[in-house]
CSV table of C-alpha atoms and ligand atoms in Angstrom, one decimal:
chain,number,residue,atom,x,y,z
A,21,UNK,CA,13.6,6.4,-27.5
A,22,UNK,CA,17.1,4.9,-27.4
A,23,UNK,CA,16.9,3.3,-23.9
A,24,UNK,CA,16.7,-0.5,-24.0
A,25,UNK,CA,13.3,-1.9,-23.4
A,26,UNK,CA,14.1,-3.5,-20.1
A,27,UNK,CA,15.2,-0.2,-18.6
A,28,UNK,CA,12.5,2.1,-20.1
A,29,UNK,CA,10.4,1.9,-16.9
A,30,UNK,CA,13.4,3.0,-14.9
A,31,UNK,CA,14.5,6.2,-16.6
A,32,UNK,CA,14.1,8.4,-13.5
A,33,UNK,CA,13.6,7.9,-9.8
A,34,UNK,CA,10.7,9.4,-7.9
A,35,UNK,CA,13.2,10.7,-5.3
A,36,UNK,CA,15.2,12.7,-7.8
A,37,UNK,CA,12.0,14.0,-9.4
A,38,UNK,CA,10.5,15.2,-6.1
A,39,UNK,CA,13.8,16.7,-4.9
A,40,UNK,CA,14.1,18.6,-8.2
A,41,UNK,CA,10.5,19.8,-7.8
A,42,UNK,CA,11.2,20.8,-4.2
A,43,UNK,CA,14.3,22.8,-5.2
A,44,UNK,CA,12.4,24.6,-8.1
A,45,UNK,CA,9.5,25.6,-5.8
A,46,UNK,CA,11.5,26.3,-2.7
A,47,UNK,CA,9.5,23.7,-0.9
A,48,UNK,CA,10.5,22.0,2.4
A,49,UNK,CA,11.8,18.7,1.2
A,50,UNK,CA,10.2,16.0,3.3
A,51,UNK,CA,10.5,13.8,0.2
A,52,UNK,CA,14.0,12.4,-0.3
A,53,UNK,CA,15.4,10.5,2.6
A,54,UNK,CA,18.6,12.1,3.4
A,55,UNK,CA,19.7,13.7,6.7
A,56,UNK,CA,20.4,17.4,6.9
A,57,UNK,CA,23.1,17.2,9.5
A,58,UNK,CA,26.5,15.7,9.4
A,59,UNK,CA,27.8,12.4,10.8
A,60,UNK,CA,30.3,12.1,13.6
A,61,UNK,CA,33.1,14.7,13.4
A,62,UNK,CA,35.8,12.0,14.0
A,63,UNK,CA,34.7,10.2,10.9
A,64,UNK,CA,34.8,13.4,8.8
A,65,UNK,CA,38.2,14.2,10.1
A,66,UNK,CA,39.4,10.6,9.3
A,67,UNK,CA,38.3,11.0,5.7
A,68,UNK,CA,40.3,14.2,5.4
A,69,UNK,CA,43.3,12.7,7.1
A,70,UNK,CA,43.2,9.7,4.8
A,71,UNK,CA,43.4,11.9,1.7
A,72,UNK,CA,46.2,14.0,3.2
A,73,UNK,CA,48.2,10.9,4.1
A,74,UNK,CA,48.0,9.6,0.6
A,75,UNK,CA,45.3,6.9,0.8
A,76,UNK,CA,44.2,7.8,-2.7
A,77,UNK,CA,44.8,4.8,-5.0
A,78,UNK,CA,42.6,1.7,-5.6
A,79,UNK,CA,42.0,-0.4,-2.6
A,80,UNK,CA,41.9,-4.2,-3.0
A,81,UNK,CA,38.9,-5.4,-5.0
A,82,UNK,CA,37.0,-6.6,-2.0
A,83,UNK,CA,37.6,-3.3,-0.2
A,84,UNK,CA,40.1,-1.8,2.3
A,85,UNK,CA,41.2,-4.6,4.7
A,86,UNK,CA,40.5,-2.4,7.8
A,87,UNK,CA,37.0,-1.7,6.7
A,88,UNK,CA,36.3,-5.4,6.0
A,89,UNK,CA,37.7,-6.2,9.5
A,90,UNK,CA,35.6,-3.4,11.0
A,91,UNK,CA,32.4,-4.7,9.3
A,92,UNK,CA,33.2,-8.3,10.5
A,93,UNK,CA,33.7,-7.0,14.0
A,94,UNK,CA,30.5,-5.0,13.9
A,95,UNK,CA,28.3,-7.9,12.8
A,96,UNK,CA,29.9,-10.1,15.5
A,97,UNK,CA,29.4,-7.5,18.2
A,98,UNK,CA,25.8,-6.7,17.3
A,99,UNK,CA,24.4,-10.0,16.1
A,100,UNK,CA,26.9,-12.7,17.0
A,101,UNK,CA,27.3,-13.5,13.3
A,102,UNK,CA,30.7,-14.6,12.1
A,103,UNK,CA,32.0,-13.4,8.8
A,104,UNK,CA,35.7,-13.8,7.7
A,105,UNK,CA,37.0,-10.3,6.7
A,106,UNK,CA,39.0,-12.2,4.0
A,107,UNK,CA,36.3,-13.8,1.8
A,108,UNK,CA,32.9,-13.2,3.5
A,109,UNK,CA,32.9,-9.4,3.3
A,110,UNK,CA,32.7,-7.3,0.2
A,111,UNK,CA,32.8,-3.5,0.3
A,112,UNK,CA,30.4,-2.0,-2.4
A,113,UNK,CA,29.6,1.4,-3.7
A,114,UNK,CA,26.7,1.9,-1.4
A,115,UNK,CA,24.1,-0.6,-0.5
A,116,UNK,CA,22.6,0.1,-4.0
A,117,UNK,CA,25.6,-1.5,-5.7
A,118,UNK,CA,25.5,-4.4,-3.2
A,119,UNK,CA,21.9,-5.1,-4.2
A,120,UNK,CA,22.6,-4.9,-7.9
A,121,UNK,CA,25.7,-7.1,-7.6
A,122,UNK,CA,23.7,-9.7,-5.6
A,123,UNK,CA,20.9,-9.9,-8.1
A,124,UNK,CA,23.3,-9.8,-11.1
A,125,UNK,CA,25.6,-12.4,-9.6
A,126,UNK,CA,23.0,-14.8,-8.2
A,127,UNK,CA,19.9,-14.7,-10.4
A,128,UNK,CA,19.9,-16.2,-13.9
A,129,UNK,CA,17.9,-14.3,-16.6
A,130,UNK,CA,14.3,-15.4,-16.7
A,131,UNK,CA,14.3,-16.5,-13.0
A,132,UNK,CA,12.1,-14.7,-10.5
A,133,UNK,CA,12.9,-12.5,-7.5
A,134,UNK,CA,10.2,-11.8,-4.9
A,135,UNK,CA,9.9,-8.2,-3.8
A,136,UNK,CA,7.8,-7.0,-0.9
A,137,UNK,CA,5.5,-4.1,-1.9
A,138,UNK,CA,6.0,-1.2,-1.6
A,139,UNK,CA,9.7,-1.6,-2.5
A,140,UNK,CA,12.8,0.6,-2.7
A,141,UNK,CA,12.9,1.3,-6.4
A,142,UNK,CA,16.4,0.1,-7.0
A,143,UNK,CA,15.3,-3.5,-6.4
A,144,UNK,CA,13.0,-3.6,-9.4
A,145,UNK,CA,15.7,-1.9,-11.5
A,146,UNK,CA,18.3,-4.5,-10.4
A,147,UNK,CA,16.0,-7.3,-11.3
A,148,UNK,CA,15.5,-5.8,-14.7
A,149,UNK,CA,19.2,-5.3,-15.2
A,150,UNK,CA,19.7,-9.0,-14.6
A,151,UNK,CA,17.0,-9.9,-17.1
A,152,UNK,CA,15.1,-11.6,-14.3
A,153,UNK,CA,11.4,-11.1,-13.4
A,154,UNK,CA,10.0,-9.7,-10.2
A,155,UNK,CA,7.1,-11.2,-8.3
A,156,UNK,CA,5.5,-8.7,-6.0
A,157,UNK,CA,3.9,-9.5,-2.6
A,158,UNK,CA,2.2,-6.6,-0.9
A,159,UNK,CA,2.4,-5.8,2.8
A,160,UNK,CA,-1.1,-5.9,4.3
A,161,UNK,CA,-2.6,-4.0,7.2
A,162,UNK,CA,-3.2,-5.8,10.5
A,163,UNK,CA,-4.8,-4.2,13.6
A,164,UNK,CA,-3.1,-5.1,16.8
A,165,UNK,CA,-4.8,-5.7,20.2
A,166,UNK,CA,-4.3,-2.1,21.2
A,167,UNK,CA,-5.9,-0.9,18.0
A,168,UNK,CA,-2.7,0.1,16.1
A,169,UNK,CA,-2.7,-0.6,12.3
A,170,UNK,CA,0.6,-2.2,11.3
A,171,UNK,CA,1.9,-3.6,8.0
A,172,UNK,CA,2.7,-7.3,8.0
A,173,UNK,CA,3.3,-10.1,5.5
A,174,UNK,CA,0.4,-12.3,4.5
A,175,UNK,CA,1.7,-15.9,4.7
A,176,UNK,CA,-0.7,-17.1,2.0
A,177,UNK,CA,0.2,-14.3,-0.4
A,178,UNK,CA,4.0,-14.9,0.2
A,179,UNK,CA,3.7,-18.6,-0.2
A,180,UNK,CA,1.7,-18.2,-3.4
A,181,UNK,CA,4.4,-16.1,-4.9
A,182,UNK,CA,7.0,-18.9,-4.8
A,183,UNK,CA,7.3,-20.8,-8.1
A,184,UNK,CA,9.8,-23.3,-9.4
A,185,UNK,CA,11.5,-20.2,-11.1
A,186,UNK,CA,12.0,-18.3,-7.8
A,187,UNK,CA,15.7,-17.7,-7.1
A,188,UNK,CA,15.7,-15.1,-4.3
A,189,UNK,CA,13.6,-12.8,-2.1
A,190,UNK,CA,14.7,-9.3,-1.2
A,191,UNK,CA,13.7,-8.3,2.3
A,192,UNK,CA,14.1,-4.8,3.8
A,193,UNK,CA,13.6,-4.3,7.5
A,194,UNK,CA,13.4,-1.6,8.9
A,195,UNK,CA,11.3,-1.0,5.8
A,196,UNK,CA,11.5,2.0,3.4
A,197,UNK,CA,8.9,3.4,2.7
A,198,UNK,CA,6.5,2.3,5.4
A,199,UNK,CA,8.8,2.5,8.5
A,200,UNK,CA,7.7,-1.1,9.4
A,201,UNK,CA,10.1,-3.3,11.5
A,202,UNK,CA,9.1,-6.8,10.4
A,203,UNK,CA,8.0,-9.0,13.3
A,204,UNK,CA,9.7,-12.2,14.3
A,205,UNK,CA,6.8,-14.1,12.8
A,206,UNK,CA,7.4,-12.3,9.4
A,207,UNK,CA,11.1,-12.9,9.5
A,208,UNK,CA,10.5,-16.6,10.4
A,209,UNK,CA,8.1,-16.9,7.5
A,210,UNK,CA,10.6,-15.7,5.1
A,211,UNK,CA,13.3,-18.0,6.5
A,212,UNK,CA,10.9,-21.0,6.3
A,213,UNK,CA,10.2,-20.3,2.6
A,214,UNK,CA,13.9,-19.9,1.9
A,215,UNK,CA,14.8,-23.2,3.5
A,216,UNK,CA,11.9,-25.1,2.0
A,217,UNK,CA,12.4,-23.8,-1.6
A,218,UNK,CA,16.2,-23.3,-1.5
A,219,UNK,CA,15.9,-19.6,-2.0
A,220,UNK,CA,18.5,-16.9,-1.4
A,221,UNK,CA,17.5,-14.1,1.0
A,222,UNK,CA,18.9,-10.7,0.1
A,223,UNK,CA,18.5,-8.6,3.1
A,224,UNK,CA,18.7,-4.8,2.9
A,225,UNK,CA,19.5,-3.7,6.5
A,226,UNK,CA,20.6,-0.1,5.8
A,227,UNK,CA,18.4,1.1,8.7
A,228,UNK,CA,19.8,-1.4,11.1
A,229,UNK,CA,20.5,1.3,13.7
A,230,UNK,CA,17.4,3.4,13.1
A,231,UNK,CA,14.8,1.5,15.2
A,232,UNK,CA,12.5,3.2,17.7
A,233,UNK,CA,10.8,2.6,21.0
A,234,UNK,CA,13.4,0.1,22.2
A,235,UNK,CA,13.2,-2.2,19.2
A,236,UNK,CA,16.4,-4.0,18.1
A,237,UNK,CA,17.5,-5.3,14.7
A,238,UNK,CA,17.2,-9.1,14.1
A,239,UNK,CA,19.0,-10.1,10.9
A,240,UNK,CA,17.4,-13.0,9.0
A,241,UNK,CA,21.0,-14.4,8.6
A,242,UNK,CA,20.9,-15.2,12.4
A,243,UNK,CA,17.9,-17.5,12.1
A,244,UNK,CA,18.6,-21.3,11.9
A,245,UNK,CA,19.9,-22.4,8.6
A,246,UNK,CA,19.8,-18.9,7.1
A,247,UNK,CA,23.5,-17.8,7.3
A,248,UNK,CA,24.4,-20.1,4.4
A,249,UNK,CA,21.7,-18.6,2.2
A,250,UNK,CA,21.6,-15.0,3.1
A,251,UNK,CA,23.3,-12.0,1.4
A,252,UNK,CA,23.2,-9.3,4.1
A,253,UNK,CA,23.6,-5.8,2.9
A,254,UNK,CA,24.2,-2.6,4.8
A,255,UNK,CA,25.8,0.8,4.3
A,256,UNK,CA,27.3,3.9,6.0
A,257,UNK,CA,24.8,6.1,4.3
A,258,UNK,CA,22.0,6.0,6.8
A,259,UNK,CA,24.1,4.7,9.7
A,260,UNK,CA,26.5,7.6,9.7
A,261,UNK,CA,24.6,10.4,7.9
A,262,UNK,CA,26.7,10.2,4.7
A,263,UNK,CA,24.3,9.3,1.9
A,264,UNK,CA,26.8,11.0,-0.5
A,265,UNK,CA,29.7,8.8,0.4
A,266,UNK,CA,28.3,5.6,-1.1
A,267,UNK,CA,30.1,3.1,1.1
A,268,UNK,CA,28.2,-0.1,1.6
A,269,UNK,CA,29.0,-3.7,2.2
A,270,UNK,CA,27.9,-7.3,1.8
A,271,UNK,CA,28.4,-10.0,4.4
A,272,UNK,CA,27.6,-13.6,3.2
A,273,UNK,CA,29.3,-17.0,3.1
A,274,UNK,CA,32.1,-17.2,0.6
A,275,UNK,CA,30.3,-18.8,-2.3
A,276,UNK,CA,27.6,-16.1,-2.2
A,277,UNK,CA,30.3,-13.3,-1.9
A,278,UNK,CA,32.1,-14.9,-4.9
A,279,UNK,CA,28.9,-14.6,-7.0
A,280,UNK,CA,28.4,-10.9,-5.9
A,281,UNK,CA,32.0,-10.1,-6.6
A,282,UNK,CA,31.8,-11.6,-10.1
A,283,UNK,CA,29.3,-8.8,-10.9
A,284,UNK,CA,30.6,-6.1,-8.6
A,285,UNK,CA,34.1,-6.0,-10.0
A,286,UNK,CA,32.8,-5.2,-13.5
A,287,UNK,CA,30.5,-2.5,-12.3
A,288,UNK,CA,32.9,-0.3,-10.3
A,289,UNK,CA,35.8,-2.5,-9.3
A,290,UNK,CA,36.1,-0.5,-6.1
A,291,UNK,CA,34.8,2.5,-4.3
A,292,UNK,CA,36.6,5.6,-2.8
A,293,UNK,CA,39.6,4.5,-0.6
A,294,UNK,CA,39.7,7.4,1.9
A,295,UNK,CA,36.0,7.2,2.6
A,296,UNK,CA,36.4,3.4,3.3
A,297,UNK,CA,39.1,4.3,5.8
A,298,UNK,CA,36.9,6.8,7.5
A,299,UNK,CA,33.9,4.4,7.7
A,300,UNK,CA,36.2,1.7,9.2
A,301,UNK,CA,37.2,4.3,11.9
A,302,UNK,CA,33.5,5.1,12.5
A,303,UNK,CA,32.4,1.5,12.9
A,304,UNK,CA,35.2,1.0,15.4
A,305,UNK,CA,34.9,4.0,17.6
A,306,UNK,CA,31.6,5.9,17.0
A,307,UNK,CA,29.4,3.5,18.9
A,308,UNK,CA,28.3,6.2,21.4
A,309,UNK,CA,27.2,8.4,18.4
A,310,UNK,CA,25.3,5.5,17.0
A,311,UNK,CA,23.2,5.2,20.2
A,312,UNK,CA,22.2,8.9,20.1
A,313,UNK,CA,21.0,8.9,16.5
A,314,UNK,CA,17.8,6.8,16.9
A,315,UNK,CA,16.9,8.8,20.1
A,316,UNK,CA,17.0,12.1,18.1
A,317,UNK,CA,15.3,10.6,15.1
A,318,UNK,CA,12.5,9.2,17.3
A,319,UNK,CA,11.9,12.8,18.5
A,320,UNK,CA,11.7,13.9,14.9
A,321,UNK,CA,9.3,11.1,14.1
A,322,UNK,CA,7.1,12.1,17.0
A,323,UNK,CA,7.2,15.8,15.9
A,324,UNK,CA,6.2,15.0,12.4
A,325,UNK,CA,3.6,12.3,13.3
A,326,UNK,CA,1.9,14.6,15.7
A,327,UNK,CA,1.8,17.3,13.1
A,328,UNK,CA,0.4,15.0,10.4
A,329,UNK,CA,-2.3,13.8,12.8
A,330,UNK,CA,-3.2,17.4,13.6
A,331,UNK,CA,-3.5,18.2,9.9
A,332,UNK,CA,-5.9,15.3,9.5
A,333,UNK,CA,-3.8,12.5,7.9
A,334,UNK,CA,-4.4,8.9,9.0
A,335,UNK,CA,-0.9,8.1,10.1
A,336,UNK,CA,0.7,4.6,10.1
A,337,UNK,CA,3.0,4.5,13.1
A,338,UNK,CA,6.7,4.5,12.1
A,339,UNK,CA,8.8,1.9,14.0
A,340,UNK,CA,12.1,2.7,12.3
A,341,UNK,CA,13.9,4.3,9.2
A,342,UNK,CA,13.6,8.0,8.2
A,343,UNK,CA,9.9,7.7,7.1
A,344,UNK,CA,6.3,7.8,8.2
A,345,UNK,CA,3.5,6.9,5.9
A,346,UNK,CA,0.1,8.7,6.0
A,347,UNK,CA,-3.2,8.1,4.3
A,348,UNK,CA,-4.5,11.3,2.7
A,349,UNK,CA,-8.1,10.2,2.3
A,350,UNK,CA,-9.4,11.9,5.5
A,351,UNK,CA,-8.3,15.1,3.9
A,352,UNK,CA,-10.3,14.3,0.8
A,353,UNK,CA,-7.3,13.2,-1.4
A,354,UNK,CA,-7.5,9.7,-2.9
A,355,UNK,CA,-4.5,10.1,-5.2
A,356,UNK,CA,-1.2,10.8,-3.5
A,357,UNK,CA,0.6,10.9,-6.8
A,358,UNK,CA,-1.3,14.0,-7.8
A,359,UNK,CA,-1.2,15.4,-4.3
A,360,UNK,CA,2.6,15.1,-4.2
A,361,UNK,CA,3.0,16.8,-7.6
A,362,UNK,CA,0.8,19.7,-6.5
A,363,UNK,CA,1.9,20.1,-2.9
A,364,UNK,CA,5.3,21.8,-3.5
A,365,UNK,CA,3.8,24.7,-5.3
A,366,UNK,CA,0.5,24.7,-3.5
A,367,UNK,CA,1.6,24.5,0.2
A,368,UNK,CA,5.4,24.4,-0.1
A,369,UNK,CA,6.2,20.9,1.0
A,370,UNK,CA,7.6,17.9,-1.0
A,371,UNK,CA,6.7,14.3,-0.2
A,372,UNK,CA,6.7,11.0,-2.1
A,373,UNK,CA,3.7,9.0,-3.2
A,374,UNK,CA,4.0,5.4,-2.1
A,375,UNK,CA,2.4,4.2,-5.4
A,376,UNK,CA,5.7,5.2,-7.1
A,377,UNK,CA,7.3,2.3,-5.1
A,378,UNK,CA,4.7,-0.2,-6.1
A,379,UNK,CA,3.4,-2.3,-9.0
A,380,UNK,CA,-0.2,-2.3,-7.7
A,381,UNK,CA,-0.6,1.5,-7.8
A,382,UNK,CA,-4.3,1.4,-6.8
A,383,UNK,CA,-3.6,-0.4,-3.5
A,384,UNK,CA,-1.2,2.3,-2.4
A,385,UNK,CA,-2.8,5.3,-4.1
A,386,UNK,CA,-3.8,7.4,-1.1
A,387,UNK,CA,-0.5,6.9,0.9
A,388,UNK,CA,2.1,9.6,1.2
A,389,UNK,CA,5.6,9.0,2.5
A,390,UNK,CA,7.1,11.8,4.6
A,391,UNK,CA,10.8,11.9,5.7
A,392,UNK,CA,11.6,13.1,9.2
A,393,UNK,CA,15.4,12.8,8.9
A,394,UNK,CA,15.6,16.6,9.1
A,395,UNK,CA,16.4,19.2,11.7
A,396,UNK,CA,13.5,20.0,14.1
A,397,UNK,CA,13.1,23.5,12.7
A,398,UNK,CA,12.7,22.1,9.2
A,399,UNK,CA,10.1,19.6,10.3
A,400,UNK,CA,8.2,22.4,12.2
A,401,UNK,CA,8.2,24.6,9.1
A,402,UNK,CA,7.0,21.7,7.0
A,403,UNK,CA,4.3,21.0,9.5
A,404,UNK,CA,3.2,24.6,9.6
A,405,UNK,CA,2.8,24.7,5.9
A,406,UNK,CA,1.0,21.4,5.7
A,407,UNK,CA,-1.9,22.9,7.8
A,408,UNK,CA,-2.9,24.6,4.5
A,409,UNK,CA,-4.2,21.2,3.4
A,410,UNK,CA,-6.9,21.3,6.0
A,411,UNK,CA,-10.3,21.9,4.5
B,30,PLP,C1,19.0,4.7,1.1
B,30,PLP,C2,18.7,3.2,0.8
B,30,PLP,C3,19.6,2.4,0.1
B,30,PLP,C4,20.8,3.0,-0.6
B,30,PLP,O1,21.9,3.0,0.2
B,30,PLP,P1,23.3,3.5,-0.4
B,30,PLP,O2,24.3,3.0,0.5
B,30,PLP,O3,23.2,5.0,-0.5
B,30,PLP,O4,23.5,2.9,-1.8
B,30,PLP,C5,19.3,1.1,-0.1
B,30,PLP,N1,18.2,0.6,0.4
B,30,PLP,C6,17.3,1.3,1.1
B,30,PLP,C7,16.1,0.7,1.6
B,30,PLP,C8,17.5,2.7,1.3
B,30,PLP,O5,16.6,3.4,1.9
């Protein structure tokens, strides 16, 4: 094996593996979280126009000025957060590069980063790239007054994870894979810890527009004393149905952006100029389109959730994102990793085992993540096939 030791655990991603398996078997892919319809036509046209008009050379290192301005306007409009387009905004090659740049630029080797489990797999890889160590805190189940089981942070577990070596905590809400929107209490708990222990919050808010049932996004950066210690990351991928464009951004105070840039400029220097122009256009003018997306997605969530309940899964309600998690034990399956490997050939549906996004594989063993960011006919066909799992 030629791969360096610190990257050996990260040689492939579960999403790529499951998508490849879905393609090989002709399965309906409810595994990887990408939408199967295009973003707003005006944005697609803007990208083509940008290429035709010669916007094809390197943009400035921090990103195209009009995109930085559009991002700054968007966070002010949505959250009343002020970020100077010249210095507080850094355009990245997707949120993924933003996360890697934040960890590489802000966390010394040997220091610790707290991840909330289950976690998007790139977080653990970014921590490994930096030569840092991850400390993992699981979400725990809590039953609400109306009998709904939600995932929440356990204050004692989170506090116990902070050590003198802790440098940062990565928080993702709405949360992939569970579909949880962290409560105000959970966000305040994170903020308290960051203030008490002088930690940096790296917030992954790529699903900031994909919340259901009237919920709205509350950035941690907007909490008292948090703007100065928060690196807020988002992306066009999930906001505008362009996961293949890889246009993301960081908003943070200048000293934190400086640190992220120090890493980012040596990773990619910059991303694709015409796509940045198109995303700037979309942030400025496609606000009506943005309001329609969660409505349609909520319908898709309901369709898939109802189907999974009918099949016999124990479903955790999804409050946002592209995903819903379901416990397979009522169907007689205790190991979702095996189930997800067998399902494409056996019933013609691909999904992702949540244990692949966790250190404590036993804790998450029976949980399957299904993506509903698909056209209704695709979800219906997936649901029809899943009925074969019934015993
Ligand atoms: C999809 C996703 C990303 C990656 O976003 P890109 O802009 O495509 O790099 C990051 N974080 C989470 C939680 C995601 O689901």
